[in-house]
Short mmCIF file of the C-alpha atoms (twelve columns), coordinates in Angstrom:
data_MODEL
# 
_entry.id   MODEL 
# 
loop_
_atom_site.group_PDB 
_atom_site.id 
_atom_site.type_symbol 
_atom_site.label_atom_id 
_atom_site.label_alt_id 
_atom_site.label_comp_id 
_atom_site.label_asym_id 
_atom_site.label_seq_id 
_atom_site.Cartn_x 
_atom_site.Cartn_y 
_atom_site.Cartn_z 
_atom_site.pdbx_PDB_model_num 
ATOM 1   C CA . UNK A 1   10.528  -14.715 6.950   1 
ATOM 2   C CA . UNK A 2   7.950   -11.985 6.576   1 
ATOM 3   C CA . UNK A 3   4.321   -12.690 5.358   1 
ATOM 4   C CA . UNK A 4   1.545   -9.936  5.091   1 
ATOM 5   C CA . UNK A 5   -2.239  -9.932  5.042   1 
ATOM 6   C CA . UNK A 6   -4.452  -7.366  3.529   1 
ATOM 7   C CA . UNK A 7   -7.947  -6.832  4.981   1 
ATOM 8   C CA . UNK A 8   -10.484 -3.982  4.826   1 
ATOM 9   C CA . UNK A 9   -11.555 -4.395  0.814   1 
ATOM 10  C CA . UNK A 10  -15.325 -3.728  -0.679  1 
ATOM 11  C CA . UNK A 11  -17.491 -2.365  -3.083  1 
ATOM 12  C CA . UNK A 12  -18.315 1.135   -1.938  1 
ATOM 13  C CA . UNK A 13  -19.541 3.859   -4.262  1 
ATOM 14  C CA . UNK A 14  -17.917 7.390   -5.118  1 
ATOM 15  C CA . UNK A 15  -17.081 9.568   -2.897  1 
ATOM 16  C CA . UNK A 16  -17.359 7.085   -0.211  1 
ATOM 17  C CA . UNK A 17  -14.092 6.010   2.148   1 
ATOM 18  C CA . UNK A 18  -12.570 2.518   2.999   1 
ATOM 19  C CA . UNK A 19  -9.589  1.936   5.504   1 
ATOM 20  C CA . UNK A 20  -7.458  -0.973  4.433   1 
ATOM 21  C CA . UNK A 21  -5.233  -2.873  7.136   1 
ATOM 22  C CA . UNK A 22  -1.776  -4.755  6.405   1 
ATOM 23  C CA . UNK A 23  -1.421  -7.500  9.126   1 
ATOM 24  C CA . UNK A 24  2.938   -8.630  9.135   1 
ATOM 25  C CA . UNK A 25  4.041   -11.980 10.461  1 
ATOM 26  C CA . UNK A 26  8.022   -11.506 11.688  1 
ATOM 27  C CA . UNK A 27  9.686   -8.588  12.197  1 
ATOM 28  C CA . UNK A 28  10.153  -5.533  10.196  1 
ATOM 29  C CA . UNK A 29  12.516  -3.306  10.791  1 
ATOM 30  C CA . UNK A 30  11.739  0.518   11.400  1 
ATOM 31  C CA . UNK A 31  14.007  1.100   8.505   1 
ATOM 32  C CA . UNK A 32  12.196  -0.743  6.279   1 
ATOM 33  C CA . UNK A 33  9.523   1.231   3.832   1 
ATOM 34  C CA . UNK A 34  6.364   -0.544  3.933   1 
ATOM 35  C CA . UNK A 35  3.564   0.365   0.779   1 
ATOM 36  C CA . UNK A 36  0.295   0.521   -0.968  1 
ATOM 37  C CA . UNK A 37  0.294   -0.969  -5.157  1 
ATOM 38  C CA . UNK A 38  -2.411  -1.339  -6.895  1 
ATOM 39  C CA . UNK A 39  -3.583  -3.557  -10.071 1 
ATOM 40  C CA . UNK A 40  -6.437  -2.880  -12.466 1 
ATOM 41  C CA . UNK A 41  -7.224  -5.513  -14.672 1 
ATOM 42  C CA . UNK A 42  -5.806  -5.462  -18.408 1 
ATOM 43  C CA . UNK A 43  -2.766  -3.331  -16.320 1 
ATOM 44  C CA . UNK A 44  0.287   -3.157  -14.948 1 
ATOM 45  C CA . UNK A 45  0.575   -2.890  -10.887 1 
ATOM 46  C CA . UNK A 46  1.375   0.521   -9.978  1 
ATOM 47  C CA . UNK A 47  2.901   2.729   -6.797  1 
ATOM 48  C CA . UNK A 48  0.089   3.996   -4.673  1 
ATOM 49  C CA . UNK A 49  1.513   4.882   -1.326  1 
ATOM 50  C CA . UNK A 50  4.850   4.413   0.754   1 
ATOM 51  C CA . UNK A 51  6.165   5.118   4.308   1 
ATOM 52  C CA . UNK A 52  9.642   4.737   5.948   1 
ATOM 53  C CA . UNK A 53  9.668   7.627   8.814   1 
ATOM 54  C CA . UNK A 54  8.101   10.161  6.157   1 
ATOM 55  C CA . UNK A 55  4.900   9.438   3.517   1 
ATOM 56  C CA . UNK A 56  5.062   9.585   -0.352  1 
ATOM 57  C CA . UNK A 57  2.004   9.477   -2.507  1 
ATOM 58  C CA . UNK A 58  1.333   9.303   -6.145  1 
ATOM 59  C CA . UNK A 59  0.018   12.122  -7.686  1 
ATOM 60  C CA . UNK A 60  -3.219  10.582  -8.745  1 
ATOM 61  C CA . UNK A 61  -4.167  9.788   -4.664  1 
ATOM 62  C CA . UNK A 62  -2.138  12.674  -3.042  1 
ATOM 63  C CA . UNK A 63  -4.977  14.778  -0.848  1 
ATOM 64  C CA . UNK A 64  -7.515  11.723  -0.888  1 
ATOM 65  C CA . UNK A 65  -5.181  8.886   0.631   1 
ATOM 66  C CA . UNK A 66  -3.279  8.641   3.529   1 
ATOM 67  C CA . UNK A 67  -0.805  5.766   4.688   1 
ATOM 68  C CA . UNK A 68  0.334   5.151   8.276   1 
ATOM 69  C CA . UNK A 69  2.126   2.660   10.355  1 
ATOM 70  C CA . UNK A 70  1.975   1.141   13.867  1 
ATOM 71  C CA . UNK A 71  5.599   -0.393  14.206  1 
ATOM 72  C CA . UNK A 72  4.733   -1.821  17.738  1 
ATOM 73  C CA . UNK A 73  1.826   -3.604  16.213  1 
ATOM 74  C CA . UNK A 74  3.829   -4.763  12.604  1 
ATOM 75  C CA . UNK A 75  1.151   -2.946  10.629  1 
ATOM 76  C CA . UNK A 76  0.646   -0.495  7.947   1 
ATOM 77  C CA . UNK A 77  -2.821  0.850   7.341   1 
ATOM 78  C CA . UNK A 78  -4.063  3.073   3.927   1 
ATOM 79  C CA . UNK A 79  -7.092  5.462   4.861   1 
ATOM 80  C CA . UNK A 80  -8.745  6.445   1.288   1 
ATOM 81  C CA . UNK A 81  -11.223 8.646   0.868   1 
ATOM 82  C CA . UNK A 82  -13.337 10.429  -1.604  1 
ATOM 83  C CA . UNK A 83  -12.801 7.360   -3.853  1 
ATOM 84  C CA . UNK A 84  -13.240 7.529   -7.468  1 
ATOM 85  C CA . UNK A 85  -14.194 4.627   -10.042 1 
ATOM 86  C CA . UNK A 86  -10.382 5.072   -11.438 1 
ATOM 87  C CA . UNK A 87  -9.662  3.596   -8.111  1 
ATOM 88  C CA . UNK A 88  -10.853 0.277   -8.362  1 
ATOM 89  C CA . UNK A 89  -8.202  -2.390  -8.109  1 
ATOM 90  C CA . UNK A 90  -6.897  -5.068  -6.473  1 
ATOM 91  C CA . UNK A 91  -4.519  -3.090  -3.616  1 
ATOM 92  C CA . UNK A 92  -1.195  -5.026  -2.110  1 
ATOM 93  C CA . UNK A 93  0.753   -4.113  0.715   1 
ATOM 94  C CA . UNK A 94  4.242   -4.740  0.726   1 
ATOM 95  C CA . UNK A 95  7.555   -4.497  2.297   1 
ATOM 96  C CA . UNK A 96  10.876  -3.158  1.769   1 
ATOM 97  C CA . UNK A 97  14.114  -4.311  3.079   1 
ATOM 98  C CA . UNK A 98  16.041  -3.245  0.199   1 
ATOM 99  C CA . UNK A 99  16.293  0.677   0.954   1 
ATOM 100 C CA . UNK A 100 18.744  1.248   -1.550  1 
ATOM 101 C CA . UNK A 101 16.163  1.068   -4.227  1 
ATOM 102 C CA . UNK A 102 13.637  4.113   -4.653  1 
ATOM 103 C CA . UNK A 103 9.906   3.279   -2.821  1 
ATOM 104 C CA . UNK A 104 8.226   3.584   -5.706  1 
ATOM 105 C CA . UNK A 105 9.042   1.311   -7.781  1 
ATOM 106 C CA . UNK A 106 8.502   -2.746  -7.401  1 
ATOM 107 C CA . UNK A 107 12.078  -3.599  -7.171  1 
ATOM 108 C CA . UNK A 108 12.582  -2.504  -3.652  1 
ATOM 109 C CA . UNK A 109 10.202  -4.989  -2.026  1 
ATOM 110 C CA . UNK A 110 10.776  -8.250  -1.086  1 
ATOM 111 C CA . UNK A 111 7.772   -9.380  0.102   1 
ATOM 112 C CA . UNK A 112 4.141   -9.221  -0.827  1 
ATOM 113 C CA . UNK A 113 0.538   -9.708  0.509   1 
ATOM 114 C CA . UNK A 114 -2.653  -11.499 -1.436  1 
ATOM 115 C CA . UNK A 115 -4.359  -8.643  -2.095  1 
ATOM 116 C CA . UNK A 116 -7.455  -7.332  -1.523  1 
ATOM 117 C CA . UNK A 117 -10.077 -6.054  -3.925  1 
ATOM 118 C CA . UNK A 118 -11.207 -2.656  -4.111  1 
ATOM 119 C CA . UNK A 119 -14.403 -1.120  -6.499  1 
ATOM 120 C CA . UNK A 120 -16.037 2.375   -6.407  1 
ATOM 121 C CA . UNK A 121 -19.243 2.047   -8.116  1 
ATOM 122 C CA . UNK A 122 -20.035 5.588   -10.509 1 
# 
């Protein structure tokens, strides 16, 4: 059993940077990919961030965002910076035990934190 817990959420205003932290209960393996997803409201949740032993970033947070792990610890951390009002959302961290599937889409995760809630003020 594997349960996660987002922390590190605000209201900051553009341009500004927040680190969010993913806390894991039980063990996950070093082959597992853990990631970032984010929801807007009115929208669908969408991939933000992944890692496995390499990173992968979608286009609209490659250059500002960066995603990192501590596997001796069980967590996965997303440092954001030079945020933009687009950014706002609630942001999940997840993980992936099902590495057949592509890290970008939901399918491959099996489990799933809270949530925490991001804004960027304009």
């Amino acid at each position: 059993q594997v349960q996660l817990v987002e922390s590190g959420g605000g209201l900051v205003q553009a341009g500004s940077s927040l680190r969010l932290s993913c806390a894991a209960s039980g063990r996950i393996g070093s082959n597992y990919a853990m990631g970032w997803f984010r929801q807007a409201p009115g929208k669908e949740r969408e991939f933000v961030a992944a890692i496995r032993r390499f990173a992968y970033y979608a286009d609209s947070v490659k250059g500002r965002f960066t995603i990192s792990r501590d596997n001796a610890k069980n967590t996965v951390s997303l440092q954001m910076t030079s945020l933009k009002p687009d950014d706002t959302a609630v942001y999940y961290c997840a993980c992936a035990s099902r590495i057949w599937e592509s890290v970008f889409g939901r399918s491959a995760y099996d489990y799933w934190g809270q949530g925490t809630q991001v804004t960027v003020s304009s």
